[in-house]
C-alpha cells in the first residue's frame, strides 16, 4: 500500500524566514496531495492541496510543489509568523480507494519572534 | 456553514468496556471518514462511509465498527477496549463524489482507556 515519508520532524525558524517541509510517496497512482495544519487541542485544518495534473499551487504565503516523476511534494511557507507554529502533515490518496488519506508523520514547526 | 462536530470531546473508559463516538458532517456532505491519531502510529485511516454504506476500510481489528445514518451523521464503536485504543479519534467530512475531494476534520474525541 501507499507509504508517505515526511521530513524534517522538527523545524525551527525565525519570524520572517521561509520554511520548507518535504514528503515522498511510494504509490505512483496517488493523485491527490493535501497539507494539514494541526494546532494543539484541535483537529487538522486543510491549508492547501494539489492534484497530480498540477506542478505548483500557491495561496498567499503558502505554496505546494509536486514532482510526480520523483514522487516528491513540498510545502513552502514564506514570511513565517509566530501563528504559523503548529504540526504540519502531508497526505496522499488516490489509488487505495475513495477518501482514504495516508499521512506523513508530521513536522513540528516553531517560529520564534 | 457549520464545521464538523464530534461528541463527546473527551471520554474515559476502562479496559473491556465499549464506546460509541459521534460525528456530524458539514451540511450537504455525504462522506464521513474516521481516523485514529496516536503519538506512536500517527494518523491512520479506520473507515469511510458514504450514503450509509461502508465504502473503504483500513487495517484495524473487527472491534472497530461504524455506521452512517440517512442524515449523514456517523457513529463509530469500539468494543472490548484495550489500553492501546487510547487515542484522538478524528472524523473527516467531504462531498465524497471523487477520490480527490477535500476532507475537513472535526476537533476529535480524546479517548483514554484505563
Short mmCIF file of C-alpha atoms in Angstrom, two decimals:
data_model
loop_
_atom_site.label_atom_id
_atom_site.label_comp_id
_atom_site.label_asym_id
_atom_site.label_seq_id
_atom_site.Cartn_x
_atom_site.Cartn_y
_atom_site.Cartn_z
CA UNK A 1 0.00 0.00 0.00
CA UNK A 2 0.85 3.67 -0.05
CA UNK A 3 3.59 4.95 2.25
CA UNK A 4 4.31 8.64 2.88
CA UNK A 5 7.57 9.84 4.41
CA UNK A 6 7.89 13.38 5.78
CA UNK A 7 10.96 15.44 6.72
CA UNK A 8 12.06 17.10 8.87
CA UNK A 9 10.29 16.02 12.04
CA UNK A 10 11.00 19.38 13.68
CA UNK A 11 11.83 22.73 12.15
CA UNK A 12 12.74 25.92 13.97
CA UNK A 13 12.88 29.24 12.11
CA UNK A 14 12.97 32.92 12.91
CA UNK A 15 9.96 35.08 12.17
CA UNK A 16 10.13 36.26 8.57
CA UNK A 17 12.19 33.31 7.37
CA UNK A 18 10.91 30.68 4.94
CA UNK A 19 10.09 27.09 5.92
CA UNK A 20 10.09 24.05 3.66
CA UNK A 21 8.66 20.63 4.51
CA UNK A 22 9.19 17.70 2.18
CA UNK A 23 7.28 14.49 1.58
CA UNK A 24 7.78 11.47 -0.61
CA UNK A 25 5.18 8.88 -1.54
CA UNK A 26 5.51 5.34 -2.79
CA UNK A 27 2.42 4.70 -4.93
CA UNK A 28 2.78 6.25 -8.37
CA UNK A 29 -1.00 6.02 -8.80
CA UNK A 30 -1.62 8.56 -5.99
CA UNK A 31 -3.14 11.69 -7.47
CA UNK A 32 -4.20 13.98 -4.62
CA UNK A 33 -1.90 15.59 -2.05
CA UNK A 34 -3.32 17.76 0.74
CA UNK A 35 -1.48 19.51 3.55
CA UNK A 36 -2.93 19.95 7.02
CA UNK A 37 -2.00 22.18 9.96
CA UNK A 38 -2.80 20.93 13.43
CA UNK A 39 -2.70 23.19 16.44
CA UNK A 40 -2.71 21.92 20.00
CA UNK A 41 -6.09 20.53 21.01
CA UNK A 42 -7.58 20.90 17.54
CA UNK A 43 -8.26 18.71 14.55
CA UNK A 44 -6.16 19.01 11.37
CA UNK A 45 -7.03 22.03 9.23
CA UNK A 46 -6.70 21.78 5.45
CA UNK A 47 -4.39 24.58 4.30
CA UNK A 48 -3.63 23.71 0.70
CA UNK A 49 -3.90 20.78 -1.68
CA UNK A 50 -2.65 19.82 -5.12
CA UNK A 51 -3.74 17.36 -7.74
CA UNK A 52 -1.41 15.29 -9.86
CA UNK A 53 -2.09 17.24 -13.05
CA UNK A 54 -0.63 20.41 -11.48
CA UNK A 55 3.02 21.08 -10.67
CA UNK A 56 2.64 24.03 -8.31
CA UNK A 57 -0.09 25.83 -6.41
CA UNK A 58 0.12 29.00 -4.37
CA UNK A 59 -2.14 30.64 -1.81
CA UNK A 60 -0.76 33.86 -0.33
CA UNK A 61 2.24 32.85 1.83
CA UNK A 62 1.97 29.12 1.27
CA UNK A 63 2.76 27.08 -1.81
CA UNK A 64 2.97 23.42 -2.68
CA UNK A 65 5.08 21.85 -5.41
CA UNK A 66 4.72 18.37 -6.85
CA UNK A 67 7.27 16.31 -8.75
CA UNK A 68 5.43 13.23 -9.99
CA UNK A 69 8.50 11.67 -11.56
CA UNK A 70 10.42 11.73 -8.30
CA UNK A 71 7.26 11.19 -6.23
CA UNK A 72 8.05 14.23 -4.09
CA UNK A 73 5.88 17.09 -2.91
CA UNK A 74 6.79 20.01 -0.69
CA UNK A 75 5.15 22.74 1.37
CA UNK A 76 6.70 26.20 1.29
CA UNK A 77 5.77 28.87 3.80
CA UNK A 78 7.23 32.33 3.24
CA UNK A 79 7.46 35.25 5.68
CA UNK A 80 6.69 32.95 8.61
CA UNK A 81 4.83 34.32 11.61
CA UNK A 82 4.56 33.00 15.19
CA UNK A 83 0.99 31.90 14.48
CA UNK A 84 2.35 29.51 11.85
CA UNK A 85 3.75 27.42 14.73
CA UNK A 86 1.96 24.07 14.64
CA UNK A 87 2.34 20.50 13.43
CA UNK A 88 2.04 20.11 9.66
CA UNK A 89 1.02 16.86 7.97
CA UNK A 90 1.27 15.89 4.34
CA UNK A 91 -1.01 13.19 2.92
CA UNK A 92 -1.63 11.29 -0.28
CA UNK A 93 -4.59 9.49 -1.74
CA UNK A 94 -5.95 8.17 -4.98
CA UNK A 95 -5.34 4.59 -5.75
CA UNK A 96 -6.30 2.91 -2.49
CA UNK A 97 -9.88 3.98 -2.50
CA UNK A 98 -12.08 6.97 -2.17
CA UNK A 99 -11.33 9.35 0.68
CA UNK A 100 -8.57 7.25 2.25
CA UNK A 101 -5.72 9.60 3.12
CA UNK A 102 -2.31 8.18 4.00
CA UNK A 103 -0.49 10.68 6.22
CA UNK A 104 3.12 11.51 6.80
CA UNK A 105 4.47 11.51 10.34
CA UNK A 106 4.21 15.26 10.81
CA UNK A 107 6.58 18.23 11.14
CA UNK A 108 6.57 20.40 14.24
CA UNK A 109 7.23 23.96 13.07
CA UNK A 110 8.32 26.53 15.64
CA UNK A 111 8.51 30.16 14.56
CA UNK A 112 10.36 32.35 17.03
CA UNK A 113 9.65 36.10 17.21
CA UNK B 1 -21.57 26.64 7.06
CA UNK B 2 -21.05 25.00 10.41
CA UNK B 3 -18.00 22.78 10.62
CA UNK B 4 -17.66 19.15 11.55
CA UNK B 5 -18.80 18.41 15.07
CA UNK B 6 -17.79 15.47 17.22
CA UNK B 7 -19.21 14.34 20.53
CA UNK B 8 -18.16 13.79 23.17
CA UNK B 9 -14.87 15.68 23.16
CA UNK B 10 -13.38 13.59 25.97
CA UNK B 11 -14.05 10.08 27.23
CA UNK B 12 -12.51 7.93 29.93
CA UNK B 13 -13.24 4.21 29.86
CA UNK B 14 -11.77 1.08 31.39
CA UNK B 15 -10.45 -1.98 29.65
CA UNK B 16 -13.15 -4.32 28.37
CA UNK B 17 -15.81 -1.64 28.04
CA UNK B 18 -17.21 -0.40 24.77
CA UNK B 19 -17.58 3.14 23.50
CA UNK B 20 -19.58 4.98 20.82
CA UNK B 21 -18.37 8.21 19.24
CA UNK B 22 -20.49 10.51 17.10
CA UNK B 23 -19.70 12.74 14.14
CA UNK B 24 -21.93 15.25 12.33
CA UNK B 25 -20.51 16.26 8.93
CA UNK B 26 -20.75 19.60 7.19
CA UNK B 27 -24.23 20.17 5.82
CA UNK B 28 -24.55 18.64 2.36
CA UNK B 29 -21.56 16.33 2.75
CA UNK B 30 -22.32 12.64 2.32
CA UNK B 31 -18.96 11.11 3.17
CA UNK B 32 -17.59 10.62 6.67
CA UNK B 33 -14.17 9.11 7.27
CA UNK B 34 -12.72 8.13 10.63
CA UNK B 35 -9.06 8.31 11.64
CA UNK B 36 -7.14 7.33 14.74
CA UNK B 37 -4.29 9.58 15.86
CA UNK B 38 -1.66 8.35 18.33
CA UNK B 39 1.87 9.57 19.08
CA UNK B 40 3.32 6.23 18.01
CA UNK B 41 1.35 5.44 14.86
CA UNK B 42 0.34 8.91 13.72
CA UNK B 43 -2.85 9.39 11.73
CA UNK B 44 -4.34 6.13 10.50
CA UNK B 45 -7.45 5.58 8.41
CA UNK B 46 -10.18 3.49 10.04
CA UNK B 47 -13.06 3.51 7.56
CA UNK B 48 -15.23 5.66 5.34
CA UNK B 49 -18.99 5.80 4.98
CA UNK B 50 -20.85 7.25 2.04
CA UNK B 51 -24.64 7.30 1.78
CA UNK B 52 -24.97 4.86 4.70
CA UNK B 53 -22.57 2.31 3.17
CA UNK B 54 -19.05 1.50 4.23
CA UNK B 55 -17.03 2.22 1.15
CA UNK B 56 -13.50 1.71 2.38
CA UNK B 57 -11.81 0.15 5.40
CA UNK B 58 -8.36 0.39 6.96
CA UNK B 59 -6.34 -2.26 8.77
CA UNK B 60 -8.00 -2.29 12.17
CA UNK B 61 -9.49 -5.25 14.04
CA UNK B 62 -13.17 -6.02 13.92
CA UNK B 63 -13.63 -4.42 17.36
CA UNK B 64 -13.74 -1.14 15.46
CA UNK B 65 -17.01 -0.63 13.62
CA UNK B 66 -19.13 2.18 12.37
CA UNK B 67 -22.33 3.19 10.73
CA UNK B 68 -23.89 6.13 8.98
CA UNK B 69 -27.42 7.38 9.19
CA UNK B 70 -29.66 8.80 6.49
CA UNK B 71 -28.80 12.37 7.60
CA UNK B 72 -25.09 11.54 7.05
CA UNK B 73 -24.26 11.60 10.75
CA UNK B 74 -21.91 8.79 11.64
CA UNK B 75 -21.01 6.81 14.71
CA UNK B 76 -18.05 4.61 15.40
CA UNK B 77 -17.99 1.93 18.04
CA UNK B 78 -15.07 0.24 19.73
CA UNK B 79 -15.84 -2.90 21.70
CA UNK B 80 -13.72 -4.67 24.31
CA UNK B 81 -11.48 -1.66 24.80
CA UNK B 82 -7.73 -2.18 25.18
CA UNK B 83 -5.16 0.20 26.64
CA UNK B 84 -3.76 0.70 23.14
CA UNK B 85 -7.06 2.15 21.95
CA UNK B 86 -6.29 5.37 23.82
CA UNK B 87 -6.09 7.94 21.07
CA UNK B 88 -7.61 11.00 19.46
CA UNK B 89 -10.38 9.85 17.11
CA UNK B 90 -11.00 12.22 14.25
CA UNK B 91 -13.74 12.28 11.70
CA UNK B 92 -13.47 13.99 8.35
CA UNK B 93 -16.30 15.21 6.16
CA UNK B 94 -16.34 15.56 2.39
CA UNK B 95 -18.73 15.50 -0.52
CA UNK B 96 -17.34 12.07 -1.32
CA UNK B 97 -18.05 12.45 -5.01
CA UNK B 98 -14.49 11.78 -6.17
CA UNK B 99 -11.25 10.47 -4.76
CA UNK B 100 -9.76 13.95 -4.89
CA UNK B 101 -12.27 15.89 -2.82
CA UNK B 102 -11.25 17.98 0.14
CA UNK B 103 -11.69 16.45 3.57
CA UNK B 104 -12.44 18.64 6.57
CA UNK B 105 -11.72 17.39 10.05
CA UNK B 106 -13.59 17.82 13.28
CA UNK B 107 -11.91 18.61 16.62
CA UNK B 108 -11.74 14.95 17.60
CA UNK B 109 -12.74 12.84 20.57
CA UNK B 110 -9.97 12.13 23.05
CA UNK B 111 -10.44 8.57 24.36
CA UNK B 112 -8.48 7.41 27.39
CA UNK B 113 -8.63 3.73 28.33
CA UNK B 114 -7.56 2.90 31.88
#
